[in-house]
Tab-separated table of C-alpha atoms in Angstrom:
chain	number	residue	atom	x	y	z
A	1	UNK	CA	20.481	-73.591	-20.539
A	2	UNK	CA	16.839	-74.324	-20.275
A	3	UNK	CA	14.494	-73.721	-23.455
A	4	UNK	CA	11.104	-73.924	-24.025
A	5	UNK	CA	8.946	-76.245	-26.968
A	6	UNK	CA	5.788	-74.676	-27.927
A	7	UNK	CA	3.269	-77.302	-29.656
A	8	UNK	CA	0.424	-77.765	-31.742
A	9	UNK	CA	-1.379	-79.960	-34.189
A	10	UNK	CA	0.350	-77.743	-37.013
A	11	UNK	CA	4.107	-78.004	-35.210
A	12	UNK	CA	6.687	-77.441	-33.053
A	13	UNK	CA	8.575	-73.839	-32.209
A	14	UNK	CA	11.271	-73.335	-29.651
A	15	UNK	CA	12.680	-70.597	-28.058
A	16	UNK	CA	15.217	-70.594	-25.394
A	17	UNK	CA	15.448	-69.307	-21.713
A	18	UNK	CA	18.322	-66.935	-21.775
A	19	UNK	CA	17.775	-65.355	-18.284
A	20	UNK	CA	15.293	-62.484	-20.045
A	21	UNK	CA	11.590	-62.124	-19.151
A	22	UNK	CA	9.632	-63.967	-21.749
A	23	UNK	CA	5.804	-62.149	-21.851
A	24	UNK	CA	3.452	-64.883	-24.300
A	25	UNK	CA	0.227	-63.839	-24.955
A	26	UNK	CA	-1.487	-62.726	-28.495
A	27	UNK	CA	-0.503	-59.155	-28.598
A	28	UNK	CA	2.773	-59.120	-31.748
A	29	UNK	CA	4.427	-56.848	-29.130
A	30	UNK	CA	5.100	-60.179	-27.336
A	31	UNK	CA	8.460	-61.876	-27.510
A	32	UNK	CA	5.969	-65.047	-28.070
A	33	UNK	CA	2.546	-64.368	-29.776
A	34	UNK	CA	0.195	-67.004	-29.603
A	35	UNK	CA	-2.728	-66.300	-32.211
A	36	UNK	CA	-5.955	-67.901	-30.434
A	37	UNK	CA	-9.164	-66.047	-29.162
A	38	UNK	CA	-8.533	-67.896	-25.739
A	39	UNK	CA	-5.047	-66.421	-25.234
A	40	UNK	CA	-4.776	-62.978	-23.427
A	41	UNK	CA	-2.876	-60.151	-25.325
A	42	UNK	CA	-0.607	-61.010	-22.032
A	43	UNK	CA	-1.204	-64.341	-21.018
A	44	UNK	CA	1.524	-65.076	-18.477
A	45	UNK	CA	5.442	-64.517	-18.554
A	46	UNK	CA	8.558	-66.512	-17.684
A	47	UNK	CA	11.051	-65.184	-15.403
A	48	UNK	CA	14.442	-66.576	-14.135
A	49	UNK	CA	16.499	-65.118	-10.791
A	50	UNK	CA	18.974	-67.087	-8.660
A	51	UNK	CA	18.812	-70.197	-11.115
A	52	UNK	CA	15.503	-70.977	-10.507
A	53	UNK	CA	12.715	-70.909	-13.466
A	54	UNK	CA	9.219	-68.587	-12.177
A	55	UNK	CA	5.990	-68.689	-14.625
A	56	UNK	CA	3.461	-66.517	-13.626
A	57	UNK	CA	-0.075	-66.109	-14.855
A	58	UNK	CA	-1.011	-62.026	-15.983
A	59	UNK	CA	-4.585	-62.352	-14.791
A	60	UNK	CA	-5.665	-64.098	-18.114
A	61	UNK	CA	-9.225	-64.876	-18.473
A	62	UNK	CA	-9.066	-68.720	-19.275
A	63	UNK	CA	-6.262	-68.912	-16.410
A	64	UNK	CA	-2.643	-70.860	-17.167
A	65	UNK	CA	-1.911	-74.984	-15.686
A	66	UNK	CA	1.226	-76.670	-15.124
A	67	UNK	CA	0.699	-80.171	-15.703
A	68	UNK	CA	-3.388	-79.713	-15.284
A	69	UNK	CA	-3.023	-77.966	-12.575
A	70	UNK	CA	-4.299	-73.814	-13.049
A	71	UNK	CA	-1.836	-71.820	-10.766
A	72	UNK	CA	-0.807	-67.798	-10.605
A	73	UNK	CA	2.961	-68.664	-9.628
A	74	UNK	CA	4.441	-71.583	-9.962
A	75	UNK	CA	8.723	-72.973	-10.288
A	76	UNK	CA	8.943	-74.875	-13.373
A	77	UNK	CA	11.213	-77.681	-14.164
A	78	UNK	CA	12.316	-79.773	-17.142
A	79	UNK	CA	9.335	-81.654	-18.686
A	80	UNK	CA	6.577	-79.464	-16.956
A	81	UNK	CA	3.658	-79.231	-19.540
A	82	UNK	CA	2.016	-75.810	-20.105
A	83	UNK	CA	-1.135	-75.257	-20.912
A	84	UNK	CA	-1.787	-71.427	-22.432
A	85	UNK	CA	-5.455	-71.774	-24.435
A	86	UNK	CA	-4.897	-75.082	-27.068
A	87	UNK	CA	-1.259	-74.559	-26.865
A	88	UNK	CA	1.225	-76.481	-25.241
A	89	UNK	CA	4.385	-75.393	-23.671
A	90	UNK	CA	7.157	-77.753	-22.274
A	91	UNK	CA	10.644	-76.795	-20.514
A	92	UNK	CA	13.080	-79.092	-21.566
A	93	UNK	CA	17.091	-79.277	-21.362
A	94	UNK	CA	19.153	-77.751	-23.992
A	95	UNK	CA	21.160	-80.533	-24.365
A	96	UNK	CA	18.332	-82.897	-25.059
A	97	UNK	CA	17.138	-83.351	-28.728
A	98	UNK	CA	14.101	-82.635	-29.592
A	99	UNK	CA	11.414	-84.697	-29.309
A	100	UNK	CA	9.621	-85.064	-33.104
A	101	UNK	CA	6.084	-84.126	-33.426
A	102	UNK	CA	4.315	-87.360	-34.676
A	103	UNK	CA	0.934	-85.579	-36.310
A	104	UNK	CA	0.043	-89.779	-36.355
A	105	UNK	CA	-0.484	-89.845	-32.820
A	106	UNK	CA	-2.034	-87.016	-30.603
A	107	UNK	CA	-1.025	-84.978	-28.142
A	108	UNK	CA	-0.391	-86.478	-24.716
A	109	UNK	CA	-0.899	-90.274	-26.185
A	110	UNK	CA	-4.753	-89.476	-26.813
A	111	UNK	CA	-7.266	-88.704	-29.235
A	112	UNK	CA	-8.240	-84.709	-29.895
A	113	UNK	CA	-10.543	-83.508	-27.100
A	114	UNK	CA	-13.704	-82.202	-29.018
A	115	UNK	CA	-12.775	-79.162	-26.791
A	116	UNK	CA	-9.265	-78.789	-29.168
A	117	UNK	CA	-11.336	-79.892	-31.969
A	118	UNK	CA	-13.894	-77.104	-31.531
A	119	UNK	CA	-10.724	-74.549	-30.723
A	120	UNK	CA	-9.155	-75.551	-34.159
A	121	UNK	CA	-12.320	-75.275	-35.901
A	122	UNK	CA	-13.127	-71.244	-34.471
A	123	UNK	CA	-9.277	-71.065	-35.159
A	124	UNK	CA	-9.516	-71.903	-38.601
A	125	UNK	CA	-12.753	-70.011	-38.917
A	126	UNK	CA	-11.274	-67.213	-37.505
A	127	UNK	CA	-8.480	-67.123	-39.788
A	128	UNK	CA	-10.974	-67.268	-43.339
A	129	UNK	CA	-12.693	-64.556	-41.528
A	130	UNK	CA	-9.808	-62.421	-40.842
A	131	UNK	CA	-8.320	-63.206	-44.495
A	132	UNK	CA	-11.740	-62.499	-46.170
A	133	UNK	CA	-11.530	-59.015	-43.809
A	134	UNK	CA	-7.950	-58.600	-45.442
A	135	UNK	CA	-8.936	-59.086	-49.068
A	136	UNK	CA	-11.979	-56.347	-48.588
A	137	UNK	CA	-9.068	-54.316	-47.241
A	138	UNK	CA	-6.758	-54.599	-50.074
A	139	UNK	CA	-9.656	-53.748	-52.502
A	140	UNK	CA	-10.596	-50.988	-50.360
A	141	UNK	CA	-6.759	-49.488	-50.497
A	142	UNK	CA	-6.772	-50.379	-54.303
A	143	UNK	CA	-9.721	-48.366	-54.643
A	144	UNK	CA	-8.408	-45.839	-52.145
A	145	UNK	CA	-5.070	-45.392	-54.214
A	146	UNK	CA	-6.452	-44.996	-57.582
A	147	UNK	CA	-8.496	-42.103	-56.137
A	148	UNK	CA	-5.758	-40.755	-54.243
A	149	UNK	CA	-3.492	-40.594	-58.322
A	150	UNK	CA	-6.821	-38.770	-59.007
A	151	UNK	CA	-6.435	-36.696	-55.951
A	152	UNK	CA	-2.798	-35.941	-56.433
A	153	UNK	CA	-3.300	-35.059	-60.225
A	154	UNK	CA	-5.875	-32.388	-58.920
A	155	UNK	CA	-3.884	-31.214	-56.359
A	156	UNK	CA	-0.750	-30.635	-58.485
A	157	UNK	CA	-2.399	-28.378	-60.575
A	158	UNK	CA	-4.378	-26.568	-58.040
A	159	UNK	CA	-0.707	-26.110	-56.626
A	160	UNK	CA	0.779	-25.230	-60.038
A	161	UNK	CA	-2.563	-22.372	-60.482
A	162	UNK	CA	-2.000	-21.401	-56.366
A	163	UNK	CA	2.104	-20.875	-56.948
A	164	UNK	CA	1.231	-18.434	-59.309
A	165	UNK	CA	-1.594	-16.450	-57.005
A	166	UNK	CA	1.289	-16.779	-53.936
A	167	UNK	CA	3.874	-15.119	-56.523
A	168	UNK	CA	1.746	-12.169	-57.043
A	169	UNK	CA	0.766	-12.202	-53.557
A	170	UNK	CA	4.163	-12.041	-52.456
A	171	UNK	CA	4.635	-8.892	-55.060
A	172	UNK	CA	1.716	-7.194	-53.010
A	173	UNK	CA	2.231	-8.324	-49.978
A	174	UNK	CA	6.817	-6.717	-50.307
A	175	UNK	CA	4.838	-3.876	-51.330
A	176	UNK	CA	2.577	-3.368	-48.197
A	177	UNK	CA	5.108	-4.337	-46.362
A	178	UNK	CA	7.781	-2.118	-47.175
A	179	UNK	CA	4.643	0.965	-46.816
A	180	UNK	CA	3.804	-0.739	-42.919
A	181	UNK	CA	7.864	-0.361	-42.290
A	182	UNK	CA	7.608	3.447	-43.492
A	183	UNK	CA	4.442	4.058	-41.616
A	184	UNK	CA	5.872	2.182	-38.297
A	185	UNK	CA	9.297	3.880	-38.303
A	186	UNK	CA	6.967	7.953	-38.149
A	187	UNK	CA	5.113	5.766	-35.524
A	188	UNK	CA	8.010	5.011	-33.531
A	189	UNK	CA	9.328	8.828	-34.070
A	190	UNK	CA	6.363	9.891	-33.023
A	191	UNK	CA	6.220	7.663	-29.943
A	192	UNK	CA	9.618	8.890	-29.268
A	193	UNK	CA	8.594	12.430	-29.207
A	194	UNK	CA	5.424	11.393	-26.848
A	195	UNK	CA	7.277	9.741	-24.459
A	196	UNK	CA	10.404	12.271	-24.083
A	197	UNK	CA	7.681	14.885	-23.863
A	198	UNK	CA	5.948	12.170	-21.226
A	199	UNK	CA	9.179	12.227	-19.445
A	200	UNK	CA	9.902	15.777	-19.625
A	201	UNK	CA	6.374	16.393	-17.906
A	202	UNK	CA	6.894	13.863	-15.319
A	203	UNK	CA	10.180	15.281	-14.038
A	204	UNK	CA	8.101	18.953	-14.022
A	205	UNK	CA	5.985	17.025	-12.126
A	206	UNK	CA	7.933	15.832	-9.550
A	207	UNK	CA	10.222	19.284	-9.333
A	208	UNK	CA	6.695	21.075	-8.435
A	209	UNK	CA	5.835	17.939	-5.818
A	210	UNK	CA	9.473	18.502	-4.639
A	211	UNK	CA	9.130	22.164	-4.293
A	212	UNK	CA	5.238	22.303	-2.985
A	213	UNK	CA	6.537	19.704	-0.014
A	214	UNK	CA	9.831	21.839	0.801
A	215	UNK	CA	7.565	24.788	1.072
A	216	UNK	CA	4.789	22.999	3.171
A	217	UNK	CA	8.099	21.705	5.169
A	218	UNK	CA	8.757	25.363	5.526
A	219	UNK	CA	5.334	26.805	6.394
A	220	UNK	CA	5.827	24.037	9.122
A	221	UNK	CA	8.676	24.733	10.578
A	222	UNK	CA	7.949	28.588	10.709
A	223	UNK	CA	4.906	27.780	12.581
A	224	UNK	CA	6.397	25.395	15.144
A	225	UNK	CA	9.538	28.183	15.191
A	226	UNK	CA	6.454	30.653	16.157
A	227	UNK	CA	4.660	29.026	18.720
A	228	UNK	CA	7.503	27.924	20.502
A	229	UNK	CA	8.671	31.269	20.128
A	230	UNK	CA	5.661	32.619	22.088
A	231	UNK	CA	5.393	29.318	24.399
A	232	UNK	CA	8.873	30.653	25.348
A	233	UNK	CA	8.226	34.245	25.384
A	234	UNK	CA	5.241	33.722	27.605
A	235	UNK	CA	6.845	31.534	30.008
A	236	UNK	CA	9.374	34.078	30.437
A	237	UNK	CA	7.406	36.877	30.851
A	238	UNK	CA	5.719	34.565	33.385
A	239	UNK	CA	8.803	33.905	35.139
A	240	UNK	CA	10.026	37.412	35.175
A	241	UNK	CA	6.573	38.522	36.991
A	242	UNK	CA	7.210	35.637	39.167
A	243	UNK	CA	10.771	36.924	39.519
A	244	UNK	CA	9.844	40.373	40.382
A	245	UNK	CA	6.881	38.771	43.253
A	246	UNK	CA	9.918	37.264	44.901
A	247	UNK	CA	12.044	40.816	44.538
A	248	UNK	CA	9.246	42.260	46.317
A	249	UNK	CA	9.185	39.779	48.989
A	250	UNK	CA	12.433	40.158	49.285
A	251	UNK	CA	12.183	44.281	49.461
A	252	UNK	CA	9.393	43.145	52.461
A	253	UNK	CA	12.091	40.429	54.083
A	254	UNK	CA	14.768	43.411	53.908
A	255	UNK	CA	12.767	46.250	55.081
A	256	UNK	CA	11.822	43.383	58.297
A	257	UNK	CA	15.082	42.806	58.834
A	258	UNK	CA	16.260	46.762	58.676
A	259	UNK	CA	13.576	47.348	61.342
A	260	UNK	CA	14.739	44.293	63.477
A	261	UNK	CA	18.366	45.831	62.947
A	262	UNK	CA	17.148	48.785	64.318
A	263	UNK	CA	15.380	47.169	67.090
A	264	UNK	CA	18.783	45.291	68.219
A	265	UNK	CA	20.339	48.430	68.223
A	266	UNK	CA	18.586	50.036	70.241
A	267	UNK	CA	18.572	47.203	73.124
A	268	UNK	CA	21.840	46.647	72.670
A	269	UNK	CA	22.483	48.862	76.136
A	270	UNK	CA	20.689	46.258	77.851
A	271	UNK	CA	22.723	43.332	77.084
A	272	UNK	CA	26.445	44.238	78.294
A	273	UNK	CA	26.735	40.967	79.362
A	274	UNK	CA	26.711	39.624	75.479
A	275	UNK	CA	28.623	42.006	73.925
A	276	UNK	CA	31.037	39.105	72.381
A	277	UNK	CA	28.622	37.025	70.701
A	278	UNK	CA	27.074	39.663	69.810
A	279	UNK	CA	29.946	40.916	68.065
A	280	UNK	CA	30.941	37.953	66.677
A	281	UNK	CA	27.373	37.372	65.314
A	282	UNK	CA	26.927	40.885	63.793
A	283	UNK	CA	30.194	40.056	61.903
A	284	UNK	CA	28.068	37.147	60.576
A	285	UNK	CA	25.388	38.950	59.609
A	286	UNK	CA	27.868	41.892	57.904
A	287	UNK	CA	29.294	38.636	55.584
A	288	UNK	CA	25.632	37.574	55.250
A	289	UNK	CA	24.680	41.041	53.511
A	290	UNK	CA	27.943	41.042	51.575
A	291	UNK	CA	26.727	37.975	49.989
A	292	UNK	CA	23.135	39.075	49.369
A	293	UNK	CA	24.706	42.390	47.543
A	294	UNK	CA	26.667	40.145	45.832
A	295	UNK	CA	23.631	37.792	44.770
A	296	UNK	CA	21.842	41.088	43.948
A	297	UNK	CA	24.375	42.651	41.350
A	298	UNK	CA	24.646	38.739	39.812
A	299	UNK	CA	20.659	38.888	39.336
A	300	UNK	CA	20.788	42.297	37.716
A	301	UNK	CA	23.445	41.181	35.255
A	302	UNK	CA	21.308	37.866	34.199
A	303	UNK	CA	18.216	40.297	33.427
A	304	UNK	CA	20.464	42.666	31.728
A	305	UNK	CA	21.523	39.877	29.408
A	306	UNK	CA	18.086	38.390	28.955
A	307	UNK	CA	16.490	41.384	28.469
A	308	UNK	CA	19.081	41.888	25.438
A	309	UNK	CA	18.882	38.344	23.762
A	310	UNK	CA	14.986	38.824	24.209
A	311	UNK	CA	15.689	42.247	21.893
A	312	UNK	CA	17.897	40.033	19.717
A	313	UNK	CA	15.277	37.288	19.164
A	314	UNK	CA	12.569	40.055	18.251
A	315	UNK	CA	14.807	41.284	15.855
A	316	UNK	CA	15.245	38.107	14.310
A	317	UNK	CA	11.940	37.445	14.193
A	318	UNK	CA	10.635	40.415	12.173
A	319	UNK	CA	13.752	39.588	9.982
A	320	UNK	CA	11.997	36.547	9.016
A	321	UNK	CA	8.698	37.324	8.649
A	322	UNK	CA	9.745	40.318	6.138
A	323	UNK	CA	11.690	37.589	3.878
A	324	UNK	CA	10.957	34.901	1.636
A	325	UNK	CA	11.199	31.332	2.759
A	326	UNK	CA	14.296	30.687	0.743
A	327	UNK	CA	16.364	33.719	1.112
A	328	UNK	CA	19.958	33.873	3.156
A	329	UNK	CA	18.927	35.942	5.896
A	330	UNK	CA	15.979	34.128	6.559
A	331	UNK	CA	18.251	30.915	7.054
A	332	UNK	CA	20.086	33.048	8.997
A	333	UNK	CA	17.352	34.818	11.499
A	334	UNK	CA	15.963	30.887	11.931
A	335	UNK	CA	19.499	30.057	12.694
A	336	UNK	CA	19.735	33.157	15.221
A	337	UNK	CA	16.505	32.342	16.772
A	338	UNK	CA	17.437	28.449	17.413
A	339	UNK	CA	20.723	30.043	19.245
A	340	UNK	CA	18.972	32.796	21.020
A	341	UNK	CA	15.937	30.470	22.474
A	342	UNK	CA	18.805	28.060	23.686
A	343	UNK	CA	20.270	30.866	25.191
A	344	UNK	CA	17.138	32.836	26.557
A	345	UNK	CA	16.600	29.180	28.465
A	346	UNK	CA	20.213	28.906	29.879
A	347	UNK	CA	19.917	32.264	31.202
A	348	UNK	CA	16.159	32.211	32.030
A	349	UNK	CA	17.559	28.937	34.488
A	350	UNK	CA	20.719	30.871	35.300
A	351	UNK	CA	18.163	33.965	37.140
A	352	UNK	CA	15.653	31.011	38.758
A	353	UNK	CA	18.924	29.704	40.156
A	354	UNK	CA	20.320	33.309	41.674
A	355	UNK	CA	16.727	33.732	42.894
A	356	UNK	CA	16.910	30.480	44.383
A	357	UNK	CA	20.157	31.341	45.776
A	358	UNK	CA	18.487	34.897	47.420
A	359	UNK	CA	15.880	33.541	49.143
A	360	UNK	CA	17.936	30.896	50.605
A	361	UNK	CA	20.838	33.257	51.865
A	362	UNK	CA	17.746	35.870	53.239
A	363	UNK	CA	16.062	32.992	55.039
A	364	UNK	CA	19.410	32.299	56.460
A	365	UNK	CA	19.773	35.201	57.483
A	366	UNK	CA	16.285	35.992	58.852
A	367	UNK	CA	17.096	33.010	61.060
A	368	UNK	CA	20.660	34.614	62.532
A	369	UNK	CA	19.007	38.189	63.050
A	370	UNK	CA	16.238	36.421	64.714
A	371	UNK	CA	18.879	34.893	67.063
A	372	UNK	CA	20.685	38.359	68.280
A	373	UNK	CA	19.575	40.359	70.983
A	374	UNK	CA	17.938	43.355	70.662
A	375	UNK	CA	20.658	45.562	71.843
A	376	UNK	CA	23.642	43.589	70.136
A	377	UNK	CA	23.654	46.887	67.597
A	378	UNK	CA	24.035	49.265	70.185
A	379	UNK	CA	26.905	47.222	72.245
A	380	UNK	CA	28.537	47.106	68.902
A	381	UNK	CA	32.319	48.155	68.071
A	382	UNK	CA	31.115	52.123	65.957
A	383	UNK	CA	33.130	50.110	62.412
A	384	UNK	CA	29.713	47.758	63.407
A	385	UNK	CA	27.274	50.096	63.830
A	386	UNK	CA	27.963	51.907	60.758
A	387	UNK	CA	27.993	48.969	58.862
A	388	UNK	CA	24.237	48.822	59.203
A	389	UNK	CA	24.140	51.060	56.484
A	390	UNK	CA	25.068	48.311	53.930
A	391	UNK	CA	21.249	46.970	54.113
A	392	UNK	CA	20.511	49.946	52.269
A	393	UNK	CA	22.981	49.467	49.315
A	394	UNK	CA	21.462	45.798	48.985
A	395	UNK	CA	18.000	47.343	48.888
A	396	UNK	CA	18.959	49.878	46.522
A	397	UNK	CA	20.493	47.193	43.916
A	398	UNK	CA	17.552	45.191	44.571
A	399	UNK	CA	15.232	48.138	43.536
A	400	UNK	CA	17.474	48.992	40.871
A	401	UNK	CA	16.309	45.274	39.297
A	402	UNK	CA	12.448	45.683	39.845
A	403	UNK	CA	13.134	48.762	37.771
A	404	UNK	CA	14.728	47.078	34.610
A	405	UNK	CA	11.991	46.907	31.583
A	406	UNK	CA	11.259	43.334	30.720
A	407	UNK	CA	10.868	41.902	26.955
């Protein structure tokens, strides 16, 4: 293993290359110091990896040679000469002895540059300054630490005098105390009592919120309830006027057809010739009016039954306007309503379709009276002839509806 000589007029130091970076500069911190105004707190550092020996130069300001040479990086070997400020630095084997500094004879077989003489001189002048700077020091801390006893003399018996003033303090200070712990527990009673009284408010609060939005809810749905209580009630009423148009129009349709009856009948002498298909249309026609009487007694039963839920619903109504939002049989009239209005629509579309039905079956049968001959009544069977007076029955029922009071 490699080590490394450092010399000087005043001797020699070693120190060996054991694989560690080895920082040299004039900072203590420095595994080698090197007191000397030209060497940098870090003047360069030694480094080994992979065998090989690496000095590199730490940016000093006088720079670092290897034998005269000033480089930032260079591989050393045994007997390189480093320069670091006036010191000198060799590598050299571990197994060879080392070589005694002869103070006779100068460095590198010459006399002392006046350059190293002049360094020697500003170190040694450096070093009376620095141990004049150190004996000012030392009086300075003498001086110092005889004040200081003086200090610390005063200061134990301000302690001694403030020991006493912090005993009664402490007396005073249990005694507040234990008043502040009396005084904070009523506090904290009393903030108990504020805040359950806070909390007891807040709930009020929010029951009166609760109950001012169910009744605004209420007053809501009462007033939707209502007007589509009356948008129904009006459309009804409209559709029973439109309802009773059409029974008129029917009434008009029969009372045509009656007179075209009549008409057939009495041509019916002219027509011998057709006296079949005449027959076989009259029976026609008789099934045709069986079906309108039928249609007719069907439409009179809707309008008896909507003409009683109507009834119901108006009942139901005044029911809940007389009560208070929140009694039982104002649940229950909304309830009835919401099942009479569904059923006030199923039977409002069950008449529109029996209507429906009507004029279909009339226009039918417009059409087939149209077709007969005007004496196919009187060349009629007499079981045909008197069942022309079945018209009559029909118009009868269907004048027997026009007459039914409406909601």
């Amino acid at each position: 293993m490699a080590r490394l000589e450092i010399r000087k007029l005043s001797g020699v130091r070693t120190h060996d290359l054991n694989g560690e970076p080895l920082v040299i500069g004039r900072s203590s911190s420095n595994p080698v110091q090197l007191r000397h105004s030209n060497v940098s707190r870090q003047h360069c550092v030694i480094e080994q990896a992979d065998g090989r020996i690496v000095l590199r130069d730490l940016e000093s300001h006088v720079g670092t040679t290897v034998n005269g040479e000033r480089i930032t990086e260079a591989e050393l070997k045994t007997g390189d000469r480093i320069m670091v400020g006036p010191y000198e630095l060799i590598v050299v084997d571990e197994d060879a002895a080392a070589a005694p500094l002869d103070l006779s004879e100068p460095i590198n077989d010459a006399e002392p540059s006046e350059d190293a003489l002049a360094a020697l001189r500003d170190e040694v002048a450096q070093s009376s300054a620095e141990l004049g700077s150190a004996r000012q020091e030392i009086a300075a801390l003498t001086q110092s630490a005889e004040s200081s006893r003086a200090e610390d003399r005063v200061s134990k018996e301000r302690a001694a005098h403030a020991q006493k003033e912090l005993a009664g303090l402490r007396q005073e200070l249990e005694t507040v105390l234990a008043q502040w712990q009396a005084e904070q527990e009523a506090h904290d009673r009393s903030r108990a009592d504020i805040r359950l009284q806070q909390e007891m408010n807040a709930s009020f609060q929010a029951q009166m919120s609760r109950l001012n939005d169910e009744l605004e809810t209420l007053r809501s749905e009462r007033q939707a309830t209502t007007e589509h209580a009356e948008r129904t009630i009006e459309s009804l009423q409209g559709s029973m006027q439109q309802s009773r148009l059409e029974i008129e129009q029917l009434e008009h349709t029969r009372a045509d057809l009656l007179a075209r009856l009549r008409e057939h009948d009495r041509s019916q002498h002219q027509s011998q010739t057709q006296g079949e298909k005449s027959q076989k249309a009259w029976h026609s026609l008789r099934e045709q009016m069986t079906t309108l009487d039928g249609l007719a007694a069907q439409l009179n039963a809707v309008q008896t039954r909507l003409a009683k839920a109507e009834s119901q619903w108006l009942e139901a109504d005044q029911v809940l306007a007389a009560s208070p939002p929140h009694a039982p049989q104002a649940a229950v009239a909304r309830q009835r309503q919401t099942q009479l209005s569904s059923q006030l629509e199923s039977l409002h579309q069950q008449r529109d379709d029996t209507v429906g039905q009507l004029c279909s079956r009339m226009q039918k049968l417009l059409a087939e009276a149209g077709e007969l001959p005007n004496d196919a009544f009187q060349r009629g069977s007499p079981s045909d002839r008197g069942a022309a007076v079945e018209p009559m029955g029909f118009l009868s029922k269907l004048r027997g509806r026009k007459s039914q009071p409406s909601a």
